[in-house]
PDB file of C-alpha atoms in Angstrom:
ATOM      1  CA  ASP N   1      -5.939  -3.535 -20.141  1.00  0.00           C
ATOM      2  CA  ALA N   2      -2.498  -3.446 -18.929  1.00  0.00           C
ATOM      3  CA  GLY N   3      -1.847  -2.659 -15.262  1.00  0.00           C
ATOM      4  CA  VAL N   4       0.736  -0.369 -13.697  1.00  0.00           C
ATOM      5  CA  ILE N   5       4.068  -0.957 -15.220  1.00  0.00           C
ATOM      6  CA  GLN N   6       7.371  -0.576 -13.226  1.00  0.00           C
ATOM      7  CA  SER N   7      10.816  -0.736 -14.399  1.00  0.00           C
ATOM      8  CA  PRO N   8      13.444  -2.157 -13.735  1.00  0.00           C
ATOM      9  CA  ARG N   9      12.152  -4.869 -11.660  1.00  0.00           C
ATOM     10  CA  HIS N  10      15.272  -5.329  -9.875  1.00  0.00           C
ATOM     11  CA  GLU N  11      18.178  -2.942  -9.472  1.00  0.00           C
ATOM     12  CA  VAL N  12      21.590  -3.475  -7.567  1.00  0.00           C
ATOM     13  CA  THR N  13      23.725  -0.543  -7.458  1.00  0.00           C
ATOM     14  CA  GLU N  14      26.652   0.644  -5.310  1.00  0.00           C
ATOM     15  CA  MET N  15      26.477   3.343  -2.726  1.00  0.00           C
ATOM     16  CA  GLY N  16      26.724   7.002  -3.905  1.00  0.00           C
ATOM     17  CA  GLN N  17      25.265   6.058  -7.675  1.00  0.00           C
ATOM     18  CA  GLU N  18      22.132   7.553  -8.970  1.00  0.00           C
ATOM     19  CA  VAL N  19      19.039   5.257  -9.344  1.00  0.00           C
ATOM     20  CA  THR N  20      15.958   6.047 -11.459  1.00  0.00           C
ATOM     21  CA  LEU N  21      12.959   4.117 -11.003  1.00  0.00           C
ATOM     22  CA  ARG N  22      10.104   4.352 -13.667  1.00  0.00           C
ATOM     23  CA  CYS N  23       6.502   3.906 -13.578  1.00  0.00           C
ATOM     24  CA  LYS N  24       3.717   3.834 -16.154  1.00  0.00           C
ATOM     25  CA  PRO N  25       0.212   4.237 -14.470  1.00  0.00           C
ATOM     26  CA  ILE N  26      -2.947   2.766 -15.622  1.00  0.00           C
ATOM     27  CA  SER N  27      -4.193   4.816 -18.625  1.00  0.00           C
ATOM     28  CA  GLY N  28      -6.936   7.395 -17.616  1.00  0.00           C
ATOM     29  CA  HIS N  29      -5.899   7.277 -13.798  1.00  0.00           C
ATOM     30  CA  ASP N  30      -5.423  10.751 -12.492  1.00  0.00           C
ATOM     31  CA  TYR N  31      -3.516  10.077  -9.256  1.00  0.00           C
ATOM     32  CA  LEU N  32      -0.135   8.252  -9.038  1.00  0.00           C
ATOM     33  CA  PHE N  33       1.598   7.136  -5.797  1.00  0.00           C
ATOM     34  CA  TRP N  34       5.134   5.950  -4.921  1.00  0.00           C
ATOM     35  CA  TYR N  35       5.439   3.871  -1.932  1.00  0.00           C
ATOM     36  CA  ARG N  36       8.481   2.148  -0.339  1.00  0.00           C
ATOM     37  CA  GLN N  37       8.341  -0.996   1.558  1.00  0.00           C
ATOM     38  CA  THR N  38      10.681  -2.487   3.948  1.00  0.00           C
ATOM     39  CA  MET N  39      10.262  -5.041   6.830  1.00  0.00           C
ATOM     40  CA  MET N  40      11.064  -2.532   9.556  1.00  0.00           C
ATOM     41  CA  ARG N  41       8.798   0.113   8.351  1.00  0.00           C
ATOM     42  CA  GLY N  42       6.332  -1.404   6.209  1.00  0.00           C
ATOM     43  CA  LEU N  43       4.501   0.311   3.420  1.00  0.00           C
ATOM     44  CA  GLU N  44       5.333   3.937   3.364  1.00  0.00           C
ATOM     45  CA  LEU N  45       3.828   6.516   1.191  1.00  0.00           C
ATOM     46  CA  LEU N  46       6.694   8.750  -0.406  1.00  0.00           C
ATOM     47  CA  ILE N  47       4.855  11.153  -2.686  1.00  0.00           C
ATOM     48  CA  TYR N  48       1.840  11.338  -4.786  1.00  0.00           C
ATOM     49  CA  PHE N  49       0.512  13.227  -7.860  1.00  0.00           C
ATOM     50  CA  ASN N  50      -2.827  14.294  -8.940  1.00  0.00           C
ATOM     51  CA  ASN N  51      -2.803  15.232 -12.664  1.00  0.00           C
ATOM     52  CA  ASN N  52       1.037  15.261 -12.936  1.00  0.00           C
ATOM     53  CA  VAL N  53       1.217  17.947 -10.092  1.00  0.00           C
ATOM     54  CA  PRO N  54       2.880  16.743  -6.787  1.00  0.00           C
ATOM     55  CA  ILE N  55       0.155  16.967  -3.890  1.00  0.00           C
ATOM     56  CA  ASP N  56       1.961  15.574  -0.700  1.00  0.00           C
ATOM     57  CA  ASP N  57       5.726  14.830  -0.732  1.00  0.00           C
ATOM     58  CA  SER N  58       5.878  14.957   3.163  1.00  0.00           C
ATOM     59  CA  GLY N  59       6.969  10.948   3.002  1.00  0.00           C
ATOM     60  CA  MET N  60      10.053  11.687   1.068  1.00  0.00           C
ATOM     61  CA  PRO N  61      12.738  10.738   3.413  1.00  0.00           C
ATOM     62  CA  GLU N  62      15.558  13.250   2.312  1.00  0.00           C
ATOM     63  CA  ASP N  63      16.639  15.581  -0.292  1.00  0.00           C
ATOM     64  CA  ARG N  64      18.357  12.683  -2.052  1.00  0.00           C
ATOM     65  CA  PHE N  65      14.791  11.452  -3.150  1.00  0.00           C
ATOM     66  CA  SER N  66      13.085  13.273  -5.880  1.00  0.00           C
ATOM     67  CA  ALA N  67      10.055  12.326  -7.995  1.00  0.00           C
ATOM     68  CA  LYS N  68       8.901  13.799 -11.222  1.00  0.00           C
ATOM     69  CA  MET N  69       5.681  13.043 -13.239  1.00  0.00           C
ATOM     70  CA  PRO N  70       6.301  14.944 -16.721  1.00  0.00           C
ATOM     71  CA  ASN N  71       3.246  13.495 -18.222  1.00  0.00           C
ATOM     72  CA  ALA N  72       0.022  11.472 -17.662  1.00  0.00           C
ATOM     73  CA  SER N  73       1.598   8.241 -18.583  1.00  0.00           C
ATOM     74  CA  PHE N  74       5.088   8.550 -16.999  1.00  0.00           C
ATOM     75  CA  SER N  75       6.720   8.894 -13.509  1.00  0.00           C
ATOM     76  CA  THR N  76      10.071   8.556 -12.235  1.00  0.00           C
ATOM     77  CA  LEU N  77      11.613   8.353  -8.611  1.00  0.00           C
ATOM     78  CA  LYS N  78      15.210   9.273  -8.380  1.00  0.00           C
ATOM     79  CA  ILE N  79      17.662   8.592  -5.379  1.00  0.00           C
ATOM     80  CA  GLN N  80      20.998  10.515  -5.834  1.00  0.00           C
ATOM     81  CA  PRO N  81      23.325   9.518  -4.079  1.00  0.00           C
ATOM     82  CA  SER N  82      21.858   5.999  -3.109  1.00  0.00           C
ATOM     83  CA  GLU N  83      22.962   4.717   0.363  1.00  0.00           C
ATOM     84  CA  PRO N  84      22.442   0.992   1.680  1.00  0.00           C
ATOM     85  CA  ARG N  85      19.375   2.063   3.805  1.00  0.00           C
ATOM     86  CA  ASP N  86      17.721   2.992   0.807  1.00  0.00           C
ATOM     87  CA  SER N  87      17.329  -0.864  -0.217  1.00  0.00           C
ATOM     88  CA  ALA N  88      13.717  -1.770  -0.309  1.00  0.00           C
ATOM     89  CA  VAL N  89      10.894  -2.506  -2.707  1.00  0.00           C
ATOM     90  CA  TYR N  90       9.473   0.580  -4.318  1.00  0.00           C
ATOM     91  CA  PHE N  91       5.960   0.580  -5.493  1.00  0.00           C
ATOM     92  CA  CYS N  92       4.201   2.728  -7.910  1.00  0.00           C
ATOM     93  CA  ALA N  93       0.305   2.819  -7.633  1.00  0.00           C
ATOM     94  CA  SER N  94      -2.461   4.763  -9.706  1.00  0.00           C
ATOM     95  CA  SER N  95      -6.148   5.626  -8.899  1.00  0.00           C
ATOM     96  CA  LEU N  96      -9.062   7.064 -10.610  1.00  0.00           C
ATOM     97  CA  ALA N  97     -10.464  10.530  -9.502  1.00  0.00           C
ATOM     98  CA  GLY N  98     -14.038  10.153  -8.287  1.00  0.00           C
ATOM     99  CA  GLY N  99     -13.565   7.270  -6.146  1.00  0.00           C
ATOM    100  CA  PRO N 100     -14.003   4.580  -5.107  1.00  0.00           C
ATOM    101  CA  TYR N 101     -10.141   5.364  -3.999  1.00  0.00           C
ATOM    102  CA  GLU N 102      -8.910   1.781  -5.022  1.00  0.00           C
ATOM    103  CA  GLN N 103      -5.160   2.023  -5.606  1.00  0.00           C
ATOM    104  CA  TYR N 104      -3.877  -0.263  -8.274  1.00  0.00           C
ATOM    105  CA  PHE N 105      -0.153  -1.119  -7.547  1.00  0.00           C
ATOM    106  CA  GLY N 106       2.421  -2.183  -9.836  1.00  0.00           C
ATOM    107  CA  PRO N 107       4.720  -5.161  -9.154  1.00  0.00           C
ATOM    108  CA  GLY N 108       7.109  -3.058  -7.660  1.00  0.00           C
ATOM    109  CA  THR N 109      11.126  -2.456  -8.228  1.00  0.00           C
ATOM    110  CA  ARG N 110      13.389  -4.394  -5.437  1.00  0.00           C
ATOM    111  CA  LEU N 111      16.523  -2.054  -4.898  1.00  0.00           C
ATOM    112  CA  THR N 112      19.569  -3.338  -3.581  1.00  0.00           C
ATOM    113  CA  VAL N 113      22.231  -0.650  -2.590  1.00  0.00           C
ATOM    114  CA  THR N 114      25.841  -2.289  -1.734  1.00  0.00           C
TER     115      THR N 114
ATOM    116  CA  GLN L   1      -3.534  10.393  15.213  1.00  0.00           C
ATOM    117  CA  GLN L   2      -2.402   9.321  11.532  1.00  0.00           C
ATOM    118  CA  GLN L   3      -1.506   5.840  12.703  1.00  0.00           C
ATOM    119  CA  VAL L   4      -3.541   2.713  11.900  1.00  0.00           C
ATOM    120  CA  LYS L   5      -2.442   0.029  14.210  1.00  0.00           C
ATOM    121  CA  GLN L   6      -2.568  -3.623  13.064  1.00  0.00           C
ATOM    122  CA  SER L   7      -2.510  -6.856  14.902  1.00  0.00           C
ATOM    123  CA  PRO L   8      -1.521  -9.719  15.097  1.00  0.00           C
ATOM    124  CA  GLN L   9       1.897  -9.307  13.059  1.00  0.00           C
ATOM    125  CA  SER L  10       1.618 -12.895  11.991  1.00  0.00           C
ATOM    126  CA  LEU L  11      -1.151 -15.527  11.922  1.00  0.00           C
ATOM    127  CA  ILE L  12      -1.149 -19.411  11.440  1.00  0.00           C
ATOM    128  CA  VAL L  13      -4.524 -20.948  10.887  1.00  0.00           C
ATOM    129  CA  GLN L  14      -5.555 -24.374  10.121  1.00  0.00           C
ATOM    130  CA  LYS L  15      -7.184 -25.009   6.684  1.00  0.00           C
ATOM    131  CA  GLY L  16     -10.999 -24.532   7.136  1.00  0.00           C
ATOM    132  CA  GLY L  17     -10.393 -22.242  10.080  1.00  0.00           C
ATOM    133  CA  ILE L  18     -11.309 -18.624  10.507  1.00  0.00           C
ATOM    134  CA  SER L  19      -8.580 -16.018  10.221  1.00  0.00           C
ATOM    135  CA  ILE L  20      -9.283 -12.549  12.074  1.00  0.00           C
ATOM    136  CA  ILE L  21      -6.966  -9.717  11.506  1.00  0.00           C
ATOM    137  CA  ASN L  22      -7.620  -6.212  13.438  1.00  0.00           C
ATOM    138  CA  CYS L  23      -7.047  -2.615  12.850  1.00  0.00           C
ATOM    139  CA  ALA L  24      -7.501   0.473  15.142  1.00  0.00           C
ATOM    140  CA  TYR L  25      -7.307   3.947  14.022  1.00  0.00           C
ATOM    141  CA  GLU L  26      -7.394   7.418  15.918  1.00  0.00           C
ATOM    142  CA  ASN L  27      -8.365  10.113  13.312  1.00  0.00           C
ATOM    143  CA  THR L  28     -12.273  10.158  13.187  1.00  0.00           C
ATOM    144  CA  ALA L  29     -11.917  11.957   9.646  1.00  0.00           C
ATOM    145  CA  PHE L  30     -11.182   8.694   8.076  1.00  0.00           C
ATOM    146  CA  ASP L  31     -13.870   7.613   6.036  1.00  0.00           C
ATOM    147  CA  TYR L  32     -12.654   4.803   3.881  1.00  0.00           C
ATOM    148  CA  PHE L  33     -11.041   1.577   5.116  1.00  0.00           C
ATOM    149  CA  PRO L  34      -9.537  -0.939   2.529  1.00  0.00           C
ATOM    150  CA  TRP L  35      -7.858  -4.168   2.994  1.00  0.00           C
ATOM    151  CA  TYR L  36      -5.239  -5.216   0.593  1.00  0.00           C
ATOM    152  CA  GLN L  37      -3.619  -8.682   0.044  1.00  0.00           C
ATOM    153  CA  GLN L  38      -0.071  -9.179  -0.948  1.00  0.00           C
ATOM    154  CA  PHE L  39       1.622 -12.226  -2.290  1.00  0.00           C
ATOM    155  CA  PRO L  40       5.328 -12.615  -2.211  1.00  0.00           C
ATOM    156  CA  GLY L  41       6.938 -10.754  -5.126  1.00  0.00           C
ATOM    157  CA  LYS L  42       3.730  -8.998  -5.939  1.00  0.00           C
ATOM    158  CA  GLY L  43       2.202  -5.580  -5.356  1.00  0.00           C
ATOM    159  CA  PRO L  44      -0.666  -5.469  -2.935  1.00  0.00           C
ATOM    160  CA  ALA L  45      -4.174  -5.679  -4.436  1.00  0.00           C
ATOM    161  CA  LEU L  46      -7.602  -4.481  -3.063  1.00  0.00           C
ATOM    162  CA  LEU L  47      -9.359  -7.215  -1.392  1.00  0.00           C
ATOM    163  CA  ILE L  48     -12.363  -5.576   0.239  1.00  0.00           C
ATOM    164  CA  ALA L  49     -13.296  -2.025   1.514  1.00  0.00           C
ATOM    165  CA  ILE L  50     -15.817  -0.387   3.941  1.00  0.00           C
ATOM    166  CA  ARG L  51     -17.253   3.117   4.830  1.00  0.00           C
ATOM    167  CA  PRO L  52     -18.083   3.818   8.157  1.00  0.00           C
ATOM    168  CA  ASP L  53     -22.040   4.154   7.187  1.00  0.00           C
ATOM    169  CA  VAL L  54     -22.019   0.292   7.615  1.00  0.00           C
ATOM    170  CA  SER L  55     -21.070  -1.951  10.257  1.00  0.00           C
ATOM    171  CA  GLU L  56     -20.219  -5.074   8.057  1.00  0.00           C
ATOM    172  CA  LYS L  57     -19.404  -5.961   4.536  1.00  0.00           C
ATOM    173  CA  LYS L  58     -19.117  -9.411   3.164  1.00  0.00           C
ATOM    174  CA  GLU L  59     -17.554 -10.546  -0.169  1.00  0.00           C
ATOM    175  CA  GLY L  60     -17.585 -14.153  -0.503  1.00  0.00           C
ATOM    176  CA  ARG L  61     -15.250 -15.797   2.292  1.00  0.00           C
ATOM    177  CA  PHE L  62     -13.978 -12.145   3.320  1.00  0.00           C
ATOM    178  CA  THR L  63     -15.864 -10.102   5.867  1.00  0.00           C
ATOM    179  CA  ILE L  64     -14.949  -6.469   7.212  1.00  0.00           C
ATOM    180  CA  SER L  65     -16.459  -5.879  10.583  1.00  0.00           C
ATOM    181  CA  PHE L  66     -16.478  -2.100  11.466  1.00  0.00           C
ATOM    182  CA  ASN L  67     -17.023  -0.640  15.014  1.00  0.00           C
ATOM    183  CA  LYS L  68     -17.080   3.221  14.592  1.00  0.00           C
ATOM    184  CA  SER L  69     -17.477   3.900  18.235  1.00  0.00           C
ATOM    185  CA  ALA L  70     -14.442   1.888  19.004  1.00  0.00           C
ATOM    186  CA  LYS L  71     -12.621   2.933  15.994  1.00  0.00           C
ATOM    187  CA  GLN L  72     -11.767  -0.572  15.106  1.00  0.00           C
ATOM    188  CA  PHE L  73     -12.274  -2.686  11.931  1.00  0.00           C
ATOM    189  CA  SER L  74     -11.396  -6.370  11.290  1.00  0.00           C
ATOM    190  CA  LEU L  75     -10.873  -8.593   8.530  1.00  0.00           C
ATOM    191  CA  HIS L  76     -12.400 -12.258   9.052  1.00  0.00           C
ATOM    192  CA  ILE L  77     -11.367 -14.824   6.497  1.00  0.00           C
ATOM    193  CA  MET L  78     -13.875 -17.803   6.730  1.00  0.00           C
ATOM    194  CA  ASP L  79     -12.941 -21.372   5.637  1.00  0.00           C
ATOM    195  CA  SER L  80      -9.338 -20.155   5.213  1.00  0.00           C
ATOM    196  CA  GLN L  81      -7.406 -21.903   2.572  1.00  0.00           C
ATOM    197  CA  PRO L  82      -3.761 -22.442   1.863  1.00  0.00           C
ATOM    198  CA  GLY L  83      -4.250 -20.037  -0.997  1.00  0.00           C
ATOM    199  CA  ASP L  84      -5.050 -17.244   1.431  1.00  0.00           C
ATOM    200  CA  SER L  85      -1.563 -17.306   2.758  1.00  0.00           C
ATOM    201  CA  ALA L  86      -0.318 -13.811   2.104  1.00  0.00           C
ATOM    202  CA  THR L  87       0.421 -10.661   3.923  1.00  0.00           C
ATOM    203  CA  TYR L  88      -2.757  -8.687   4.637  1.00  0.00           C
ATOM    204  CA  PHE L  89      -2.655  -4.647   5.084  1.00  0.00           C
ATOM    205  CA  CYS L  90      -5.414  -2.694   6.344  1.00  0.00           C
ATOM    206  CA  ALA L  91      -5.521   1.119   5.490  1.00  0.00           C
ATOM    207  CA  ALA L  92      -7.381   4.273   6.056  1.00  0.00           C
ATOM    208  CA  SER L  93      -8.038   7.364   4.136  1.00  0.00           C
ATOM    209  CA  ARG L  94      -9.625  10.825   4.678  1.00  0.00           C
ATOM    210  CA  GLY L  95     -12.391  12.503   2.925  1.00  0.00           C
ATOM    211  CA  GLY L  96     -11.276  12.360  -0.798  1.00  0.00           C
ATOM    212  CA  THR L  97      -7.580  12.708  -0.197  1.00  0.00           C
ATOM    213  CA  TYR L  98      -6.665   9.414  -1.979  1.00  0.00           C
ATOM    214  CA  LYS L  99      -4.036   9.200   0.456  1.00  0.00           C
ATOM    215  CA  TYR L 100      -3.817   5.986   2.501  1.00  0.00           C
ATOM    216  CA  ILE L 101      -2.215   5.263   5.908  1.00  0.00           C
ATOM    217  CA  PHE L 102      -1.408   1.621   5.873  1.00  0.00           C
ATOM    218  CA  GLY L 103      -1.247  -0.630   8.883  1.00  0.00           C
ATOM    219  CA  THR L 104       2.028  -2.530   9.479  1.00  0.00           C
ATOM    220  CA  GLY L 105       0.664  -6.018   7.885  1.00  0.00           C
ATOM    221  CA  THR L 106      -0.221  -9.340   8.944  1.00  0.00           C
ATOM    222  CA  ARG L 107       1.488 -12.419   7.513  1.00  0.00           C
ATOM    223  CA  LEU L 108      -1.084 -15.246   7.229  1.00  0.00           C
ATOM    224  CA  LYS L 109      -0.316 -18.804   6.769  1.00  0.00           C
ATOM    225  CA  VAL L 110      -2.830 -21.233   6.351  1.00  0.00           C
ATOM    226  CA  LEU L 111      -1.813 -24.903   7.111  1.00  0.00           C
ATOM    227  CA  ALA L 112      -3.044 -27.639   4.639  1.00  0.00           C
TER     228      ALA L 112
END
């Protein structure tokens, strides 16, 4: 069974450009999480969805960040406009409702904003 | 109250030694405590997890010790191997929320 799929794996963009990161969760999983990882701040939860509905977006840093989950097999995280401080590795994870609460992480997207 | 404090930040252990990583939390509503292992260029992966109704859980060379009264839990890696060199994250979640609060991570290096 395929794990969580993220694309692209690497993204280099210039400041001010729009960036869209994509995630396909594990089939059948009800929860989807977006994290950001940096050396300074570690792993931060940005937003998570249950059954395609955003449940908690309190970690989204600014209005420049938005996330959508139009269906059970696809989610996007968009940054518009991007800034150099957005450079980080962005992970998507998914989980199955009913426990045991394990989150399965994708390989991440390394974003560099110049 | 939402923080999970992890120490040390980095750890160097000789092959065959014991690696110990500690975490502390404040929120007594947390009821699930996983440890994740992350290799460079990869996403974190669940290593072992514990609930507060037990004081210890062992899986192979990995053991979680849990002290509910002190609000602390730790990961012990017995007979540490170079292949265990990775970053380890503790986390906590509350009552079925599926939302983790992660510790800041410990970079472990096991010398051959």
